[in-house]
CSV table of C-alpha atoms in Angstrom, one decimal:
chain,number,residue,atom,x,y,z
A,283,UNK,CA,90.7,15.4,42.6
A,284,UNK,CA,87.8,13.6,42.1
A,285,UNK,CA,84.5,15.0,41.7
A,286,UNK,CA,83.2,13.1,44.3
A,287,UNK,CA,85.5,14.7,46.8
A,288,UNK,CA,85.0,17.6,45.4
A,289,UNK,CA,81.2,17.9,45.6
A,290,UNK,CA,81.8,16.3,49.5
A,291,UNK,CA,84.2,18.5,50.6
A,292,UNK,CA,82.0,21.6,49.7
A,293,UNK,CA,78.9,19.9,51.3
A,294,UNK,CA,81.1,19.4,54.3
A,295,UNK,CA,81.7,23.7,54.3
A,296,UNK,CA,78.4,23.8,53.3
A,297,UNK,CA,77.0,21.7,56.4
A,298,UNK,CA,79.3,24.0,58.8
A,299,UNK,CA,79.5,27.2,57.5
A,300,UNK,CA,75.6,27.0,56.4
A,301,UNK,CA,74.6,29.5,59.1
A,302,UNK,CA,76.6,32.4,57.1
A,303,UNK,CA,74.7,31.5,54.0
A,304,UNK,CA,71.0,31.7,54.8
A,305,UNK,CA,69.0,34.3,56.3
A,306,UNK,CA,67.9,33.6,59.3
A,307,UNK,CA,63.9,31.9,59.9
A,308,UNK,CA,61.7,30.2,62.1
A,309,UNK,CA,62.5,26.4,62.2
A,310,UNK,CA,59.6,24.8,60.9
A,311,UNK,CA,58.4,21.1,62.2
A,312,UNK,CA,57.9,18.6,59.2
A,313,UNK,CA,58.0,14.9,58.8
A,314,UNK,CA,59.7,12.4,56.8
A,315,UNK,CA,58.2,9.1,55.4
A,316,UNK,CA,59.3,6.2,53.2
A,317,UNK,CA,56.2,5.3,50.4
A,318,UNK,CA,57.1,1.9,49.1
A,319,UNK,CA,55.2,-0.2,46.6
A,320,UNK,CA,55.4,-3.2,45.7
A,321,UNK,CA,54.2,-4.1,42.1
A,322,UNK,CA,53.1,-7.4,40.8
A,323,UNK,CA,55.9,-7.6,38.4
A,324,UNK,CA,58.3,-8.4,41.5
A,325,UNK,CA,59.5,-4.7,41.3
A,326,UNK,CA,59.6,-2.4,44.7
A,327,UNK,CA,59.6,1.6,44.2
A,328,UNK,CA,60.5,3.7,47.2
A,329,UNK,CA,59.9,7.6,47.3
A,330,UNK,CA,61.5,9.6,50.4
A,331,UNK,CA,59.1,11.6,51.3
A,332,UNK,CA,59.0,15.3,53.4
A,333,UNK,CA,56.2,17.0,54.1
A,334,UNK,CA,56.0,21.0,55.4
A,335,UNK,CA,59.7,21.6,56.3
A,336,UNK,CA,60.3,25.0,56.1
A,337,UNK,CA,63.6,26.7,55.6
A,338,UNK,CA,65.8,23.7,54.9
A,339,UNK,CA,69.7,24.4,54.2
A,340,UNK,CA,71.2,20.8,55.1
A,341,UNK,CA,70.3,17.0,55.6
A,342,UNK,CA,71.4,13.7,55.9
A,343,UNK,CA,69.3,11.4,55.6
A,344,UNK,CA,70.0,7.3,55.9
A,345,UNK,CA,68.0,4.5,54.0
A,346,UNK,CA,67.9,0.9,55.2
A,347,UNK,CA,66.4,-2.3,53.4
A,348,UNK,CA,66.7,-6.2,53.2
A,349,UNK,CA,69.5,-6.4,51.8
A,350,UNK,CA,68.6,-10.7,51.6
A,351,UNK,CA,65.1,-9.2,49.7
A,352,UNK,CA,65.9,-6.6,47.9
A,353,UNK,CA,68.2,-5.3,44.9
A,354,UNK,CA,68.7,-1.6,44.4
A,355,UNK,CA,68.6,-0.7,40.5
A,356,UNK,CA,68.5,2.7,40.5
A,357,UNK,CA,68.0,5.7,42.6
A,358,UNK,CA,66.8,9.0,41.5
A,359,UNK,CA,66.7,12.5,42.7
A,360,UNK,CA,63.2,14.2,44.1
A,361,UNK,CA,61.7,16.9,43.5
A,362,UNK,CA,61.6,18.4,46.7
A,363,UNK,CA,65.0,19.0,46.8
A,364,UNK,CA,65.6,21.0,43.4
A,365,UNK,CA,68.1,23.2,43.8
A,366,UNK,CA,70.3,21.6,46.2
A,367,UNK,CA,73.5,20.3,46.1
A,368,UNK,CA,73.0,16.9,46.5
A,369,UNK,CA,75.3,13.3,46.5
A,370,UNK,CA,74.2,9.9,46.7
A,371,UNK,CA,76.3,7.1,48.5
A,372,UNK,CA,74.6,3.8,47.3
A,373,UNK,CA,75.8,-0.1,46.4
A,374,UNK,CA,74.6,1.2,42.5
A,375,UNK,CA,77.8,3.8,43.2
A,376,UNK,CA,79.6,1.2,44.6
A,377,UNK,CA,80.2,3.2,47.7
A,378,UNK,CA,77.9,1.6,49.8
A,379,UNK,CA,76.9,-2.0,50.7
A,380,UNK,CA,73.6,-3.7,49.6
A,381,UNK,CA,71.2,-2.5,51.8
A,382,UNK,CA,72.2,1.0,52.9
A,383,UNK,CA,71.7,4.0,51.0
A,384,UNK,CA,72.9,7.9,52.7
A,385,UNK,CA,71.8,10.4,50.7
A,386,UNK,CA,73.3,14.4,51.7
A,387,UNK,CA,72.3,17.4,50.3
A,388,UNK,CA,72.9,21.7,50.3
A,389,UNK,CA,72.0,25.0,49.6
A,390,UNK,CA,73.3,28.2,50.4
A,391,UNK,CA,69.7,29.3,50.8
A,392,UNK,CA,67.0,28.2,53.0
A,393,UNK,CA,64.3,26.7,50.6
A,394,UNK,CA,61.0,24.9,51.7
A,395,UNK,CA,61.1,21.3,51.6
A,396,UNK,CA,57.3,19.0,50.3
A,397,UNK,CA,57.3,16.2,48.1
A,398,UNK,CA,59.8,13.3,47.6
A,399,UNK,CA,63.7,14.0,47.5
A,400,UNK,CA,64.8,10.8,46.8
A,401,UNK,CA,62.7,7.7,44.4
A,402,UNK,CA,64.6,3.9,44.3
A,403,UNK,CA,63.7,1.0,42.5
A,404,UNK,CA,64.6,-2.6,43.7
A,405,UNK,CA,64.0,-6.0,41.9
A,406,UNK,CA,63.1,-8.8,44.5
A,407,UNK,CA,65.6,-11.7,44.7
A,408,UNK,CA,63.1,-14.0,45.4
A,409,UNK,CA,59.6,-14.3,45.7
A,410,UNK,CA,59.7,-13.8,49.6
A,411,UNK,CA,57.3,-11.8,51.6
A,412,UNK,CA,57.6,-7.7,52.2
A,413,UNK,CA,56.2,-5.5,54.4
A,414,UNK,CA,57.2,-1.9,55.9
A,415,UNK,CA,59.5,-3.4,58.5
A,416,UNK,CA,61.6,-4.5,55.6
A,417,UNK,CA,62.6,-0.5,55.4
A,418,UNK,CA,63.7,2.4,57.4
A,419,UNK,CA,65.1,5.9,57.1
A,420,UNK,CA,66.8,8.1,59.8
A,421,UNK,CA,67.9,11.7,59.8
A,422,UNK,CA,71.3,12.3,60.6
A,423,UNK,CA,71.3,16.2,59.5
A,424,UNK,CA,68.4,18.3,58.6
A,425,UNK,CA,68.6,22.5,59.5
A,426,UNK,CA,68.7,25.7,58.4
A,427,UNK,CA,72.5,26.4,59.0
A,428,UNK,CA,72.9,25.6,62.2
A,429,UNK,CA,69.5,25.1,63.6
A,430,UNK,CA,68.2,21.9,63.5
A,431,UNK,CA,64.8,21.6,62.2
A,432,UNK,CA,62.4,20.1,64.3
A,433,UNK,CA,61.0,16.5,61.8
A,434,UNK,CA,59.0,13.3,62.5
A,435,UNK,CA,60.1,10.0,61.4
A,436,UNK,CA,57.3,7.7,60.7
A,437,UNK,CA,57.2,4.5,59.6
A,438,UNK,CA,57.1,3.6,56.2
A,439,UNK,CA,54.0,3.2,54.4
A,440,UNK,CA,53.9,-0.1,52.6
A,441,UNK,CA,51.2,-1.1,49.6
A,442,UNK,CA,51.2,-4.2,47.9
A,443,UNK,CA,49.6,-4.2,44.2
A,444,UNK,CA,47.0,-6.8,44.3
A,445,UNK,CA,46.5,-9.9,42.5
A,446,UNK,CA,44.2,-9.5,40.0
A,447,UNK,CA,42.7,-13.0,39.2
A,448,UNK,CA,43.1,-13.9,35.7
A,449,UNK,CA,40.1,-15.4,33.4
A,450,UNK,CA,41.5,-18.2,31.4
A,451,UNK,CA,40.4,-17.6,27.4
A,452,UNK,CA,39.0,-21.0,27.3
A,453,UNK,CA,36.2,-18.9,29.6
A,454,UNK,CA,35.5,-16.4,27.0
A,455,UNK,CA,33.0,-16.3,24.8
A,456,UNK,CA,34.0,-16.0,20.8
A,457,UNK,CA,31.3,-15.1,18.4
A,458,UNK,CA,31.5,-17.3,15.6
A,459,UNK,CA,33.2,-16.2,12.4
A,460,UNK,CA,30.9,-16.0,8.8
A,461,UNK,CA,32.0,-17.9,5.8
A,462,UNK,CA,34.7,-15.7,4.3
A,463,UNK,CA,35.3,-15.5,0.4
A,464,UNK,CA,37.8,-16.6,-1.3
A,465,UNK,CA,40.4,-13.8,-2.5
A,466,UNK,CA,43.8,-15.9,-3.5
A,467,UNK,CA,45.3,-13.8,-0.3
A,468,UNK,CA,45.4,-14.2,3.5
A,469,UNK,CA,41.9,-13.7,5.1
A,470,UNK,CA,42.1,-12.8,8.7
A,471,UNK,CA,38.6,-11.9,9.6
A,472,UNK,CA,38.3,-9.7,13.0
A,473,UNK,CA,36.9,-11.8,16.2
A,474,UNK,CA,34.0,-10.5,18.4
A,475,UNK,CA,35.3,-12.1,21.7
A,476,UNK,CA,33.5,-11.0,25.1
A,477,UNK,CA,33.3,-12.0,28.7
A,478,UNK,CA,30.4,-11.3,31.3
A,479,UNK,CA,28.6,-8.9,28.6
A,480,UNK,CA,32.0,-6.6,28.0
A,481,UNK,CA,33.6,-6.9,24.8
A,482,UNK,CA,37.7,-7.9,25.2
A,483,UNK,CA,40.2,-5.8,22.6
A,484,UNK,CA,42.5,-7.1,20.7
A,485,UNK,CA,45.9,-6.3,21.4
A,486,UNK,CA,44.8,-5.8,24.7
A,487,UNK,CA,43.1,-8.7,26.5
A,488,UNK,CA,44.4,-10.7,23.3
A,489,UNK,CA,46.2,-11.8,20.1
A,490,UNK,CA,45.1,-13.4,17.7
A,491,UNK,CA,47.9,-15.6,15.2
A,492,UNK,CA,46.1,-17.0,11.4
A,493,UNK,CA,46.9,-20.2,9.5
A,494,UNK,CA,46.1,-22.1,6.7
A,495,UNK,CA,43.8,-18.8,5.5
A,496,UNK,CA,44.7,-18.4,1.9
A,497,UNK,CA,43.3,-21.4,0.5
A,498,UNK,CA,39.4,-22.6,0.1
A,499,UNK,CA,38.7,-25.1,3.3
A,500,UNK,CA,39.3,-24.9,7.0
A,501,UNK,CA,41.0,-21.9,8.4
A,502,UNK,CA,42.5,-21.5,11.9
A,503,UNK,CA,42.3,-19.0,14.9
A,504,UNK,CA,44.9,-19.1,17.6
A,505,UNK,CA,44.0,-16.7,20.8
A,506,UNK,CA,45.8,-16.4,23.3
A,507,UNK,CA,45.2,-14.5,26.4
A,508,UNK,CA,47.0,-11.3,27.6
A,509,UNK,CA,47.1,-8.7,30.0
A,510,UNK,CA,44.1,-9.8,32.5
A,511,UNK,CA,43.5,-13.2,30.4
A,512,UNK,CA,45.5,-16.6,30.1
A,513,UNK,CA,45.4,-18.9,28.1
A,514,UNK,CA,45.1,-19.5,24.4
A,515,UNK,CA,42.5,-21.7,22.3
A,516,UNK,CA,41.9,-22.3,18.7
A,517,UNK,CA,38.7,-21.6,16.2
A,518,UNK,CA,37.7,-22.4,12.6
A,519,UNK,CA,36.2,-20.1,10.0
A,520,UNK,CA,35.6,-21.6,6.0
A,521,UNK,CA,36.5,-20.3,3.0
A,522,UNK,CA,34.3,-20.5,0.0
A,523,UNK,CA,35.1,-20.4,-3.5
A,524,UNK,CA,34.3,-16.7,-5.0
A,525,UNK,CA,31.2,-15.6,-6.4
A,526,UNK,CA,30.5,-16.4,-9.9
A,527,UNK,CA,29.4,-13.2,-12.4
A,528,UNK,CA,26.3,-13.4,-14.0
A,529,UNK,CA,26.9,-13.2,-17.5
A,530,UNK,CA,23.5,-13.2,-18.6
A,531,UNK,CA,20.0,-12.7,-18.0
A,532,UNK,CA,16.6,-12.8,-19.7
A,533,UNK,CA,12.9,-14.1,-19.8
A,534,UNK,CA,12.1,-16.5,-22.8
A,535,UNK,CA,8.7,-17.3,-21.4
A,536,UNK,CA,6.0,-16.7,-19.4
A,537,UNK,CA,7.0,-17.0,-14.9
A,538,UNK,CA,10.7,-17.8,-16.2
A,539,UNK,CA,14.0,-16.7,-15.7
A,540,UNK,CA,16.9,-17.5,-17.8
A,541,UNK,CA,20.6,-17.2,-16.6
A,542,UNK,CA,24.1,-18.4,-17.7
A,543,UNK,CA,27.2,-17.2,-15.3
A,544,UNK,CA,31.0,-17.9,-15.1
A,545,UNK,CA,31.9,-21.2,-14.2
A,546,UNK,CA,34.1,-21.9,-10.6
A,547,UNK,CA,36.4,-24.5,-11.0
A,548,UNK,CA,36.8,-25.0,-7.5
A,549,UNK,CA,32.7,-25.1,-6.0
A,550,UNK,CA,30.7,-28.4,-5.5
A,551,UNK,CA,27.6,-26.2,-6.7
A,552,UNK,CA,25.7,-22.9,-6.8
A,553,UNK,CA,22.8,-20.9,-4.9
A,554,UNK,CA,20.7,-19.1,-7.3
A,555,UNK,CA,18.4,-16.2,-5.2
A,556,UNK,CA,15.8,-14.2,-6.5
A,557,UNK,CA,13.2,-11.0,-5.2
A,558,UNK,CA,11.0,-8.4,-6.1
A,559,UNK,CA,13.4,-6.0,-4.6
A,560,UNK,CA,17.2,-5.0,-4.6
A,561,UNK,CA,17.7,-5.8,-0.7
A,562,UNK,CA,16.0,-9.4,-1.3
A,563,UNK,CA,13.8,-8.8,1.5
A,564,UNK,CA,10.1,-9.8,-0.7
A,565,UNK,CA,8.4,-12.6,-2.5
A,566,UNK,CA,12.5,-14.3,-2.3
A,567,UNK,CA,13.4,-17.8,-4.3
A,568,UNK,CA,16.2,-19.7,-2.9
A,569,UNK,CA,17.6,-22.6,-5.8
A,570,UNK,CA,20.3,-24.6,-5.4
A,571,UNK,CA,22.4,-25.8,-8.8
A,572,UNK,CA,24.2,-29.3,-7.2
A,573,UNK,CA,25.0,-30.1,-10.7
A,574,UNK,CA,28.9,-28.7,-10.9
A,575,UNK,CA,29.1,-28.3,-14.7
A,576,UNK,CA,25.7,-26.4,-15.0
A,577,UNK,CA,26.1,-22.4,-16.5
A,578,UNK,CA,22.4,-22.3,-17.2
A,579,UNK,CA,19.2,-23.0,-16.0
A,580,UNK,CA,15.4,-21.8,-15.7
A,581,UNK,CA,13.9,-20.4,-12.6
A,582,UNK,CA,9.7,-21.0,-12.3
A,583,UNK,CA,8.7,-17.6,-11.2
A,584,UNK,CA,5.6,-15.1,-11.5
A,585,UNK,CA,4.9,-13.7,-14.3
A,586,UNK,CA,4.7,-9.5,-14.9
A,587,UNK,CA,6.9,-8.8,-12.6
A,588,UNK,CA,10.6,-6.8,-11.9
A,589,UNK,CA,12.6,-9.4,-10.5
A,590,UNK,CA,17.0,-8.8,-8.8
A,591,UNK,CA,18.7,-12.1,-9.6
A,592,UNK,CA,22.0,-12.8,-8.0
A,593,UNK,CA,24.1,-16.4,-7.5
A,594,UNK,CA,27.2,-17.5,-5.3
A,595,UNK,CA,29.3,-20.4,-5.1
A,596,UNK,CA,29.2,-23.2,-2.3
A,597,UNK,CA,31.6,-26.2,-1.5
A,598,UNK,CA,30.9,-29.4,0.4
A,599,UNK,CA,33.8,-28.8,3.5
A,600,UNK,CA,33.4,-30.9,6.8
A,601,UNK,CA,30.4,-31.9,6.0
A,602,UNK,CA,28.9,-29.2,5.6
A,603,UNK,CA,28.0,-26.4,2.9
A,604,UNK,CA,30.0,-23.4,3.0
A,605,UNK,CA,28.5,-20.4,0.6
A,606,UNK,CA,30.8,-17.5,-0.4
A,607,UNK,CA,29.6,-13.9,-1.0
A,608,UNK,CA,27.0,-13.5,-3.8
A,609,UNK,CA,27.7,-11.8,-7.5
A,610,UNK,CA,26.5,-8.3,-7.8
A,611,UNK,CA,22.3,-8.7,-8.3
A,612,UNK,CA,21.2,-8.4,-12.5
A,613,UNK,CA,17.4,-7.0,-12.9
A,614,UNK,CA,15.0,-8.7,-15.1
A,615,UNK,CA,11.1,-8.7,-16.0
A,616,UNK,CA,9.6,-11.5,-16.1
A,617,UNK,CA,6.8,-12.2,-18.8
């Protein structure tokens, strides 16, 4: 005999002779209803809920739904009938046509039922409108042995997730990306993306894809909205030549600094800074060396002072000067 037939025989016997297996108790009144919710993804979840049912030993519930709109994808037991023997007849089992589900359960002990007895998942066949009237539940058996339990069947409680108005990624603010320094490897600077003063999160609100981000020149970042954001846009950043190294620094004469550095072939020139403190905020002087071949220069500064000097290279890209990182600073005492 098949397992399903054996379970059906057992349930039938329990329904008929249930009074012999239970302790007599006062019939409790309760409520049963369907709780349906439609997600924005087109998935509909329905739970068959019971409340305030005391002394339950067996029952049979029939659920109907709009088969022209919905397809049953999954049926699972709820927590309210833990410990009961159960049988589900539905389209997934092939024992009922689409649009109908019959659920039977029984126990030799009287139990209190509170919560969901059956959880269902549907997919929508078409983009159609749903309402609570597309679902119904009826009680065909709900008893304590042979004593019928009073229960009130209420209408389906239907909720549809509100459509969220998504923001186009072209309407958010992406902070300019500072010039990057060539490393020989692909460079992926982090972005600062905001919308209405709120900072968006990569991986949650948007994804990024980098292009041409290894060589000196202009690189691109494609920003694509996800979640509550849609659309995409491309922003650019620049990769400048790496920093030269200061080879030698001295003060050969009064109010002058002489230095030499390594040549950077990709650079169009260099920028030198001199200041009287390590943070380069006091008495700062900036010198631009346009000649690509020059590796030595003399800077005019104030005498009898200690100076810190650093250098970086630049390249002209898209009509503008793009600067790389500064070299580590060097200290010199000016005559």
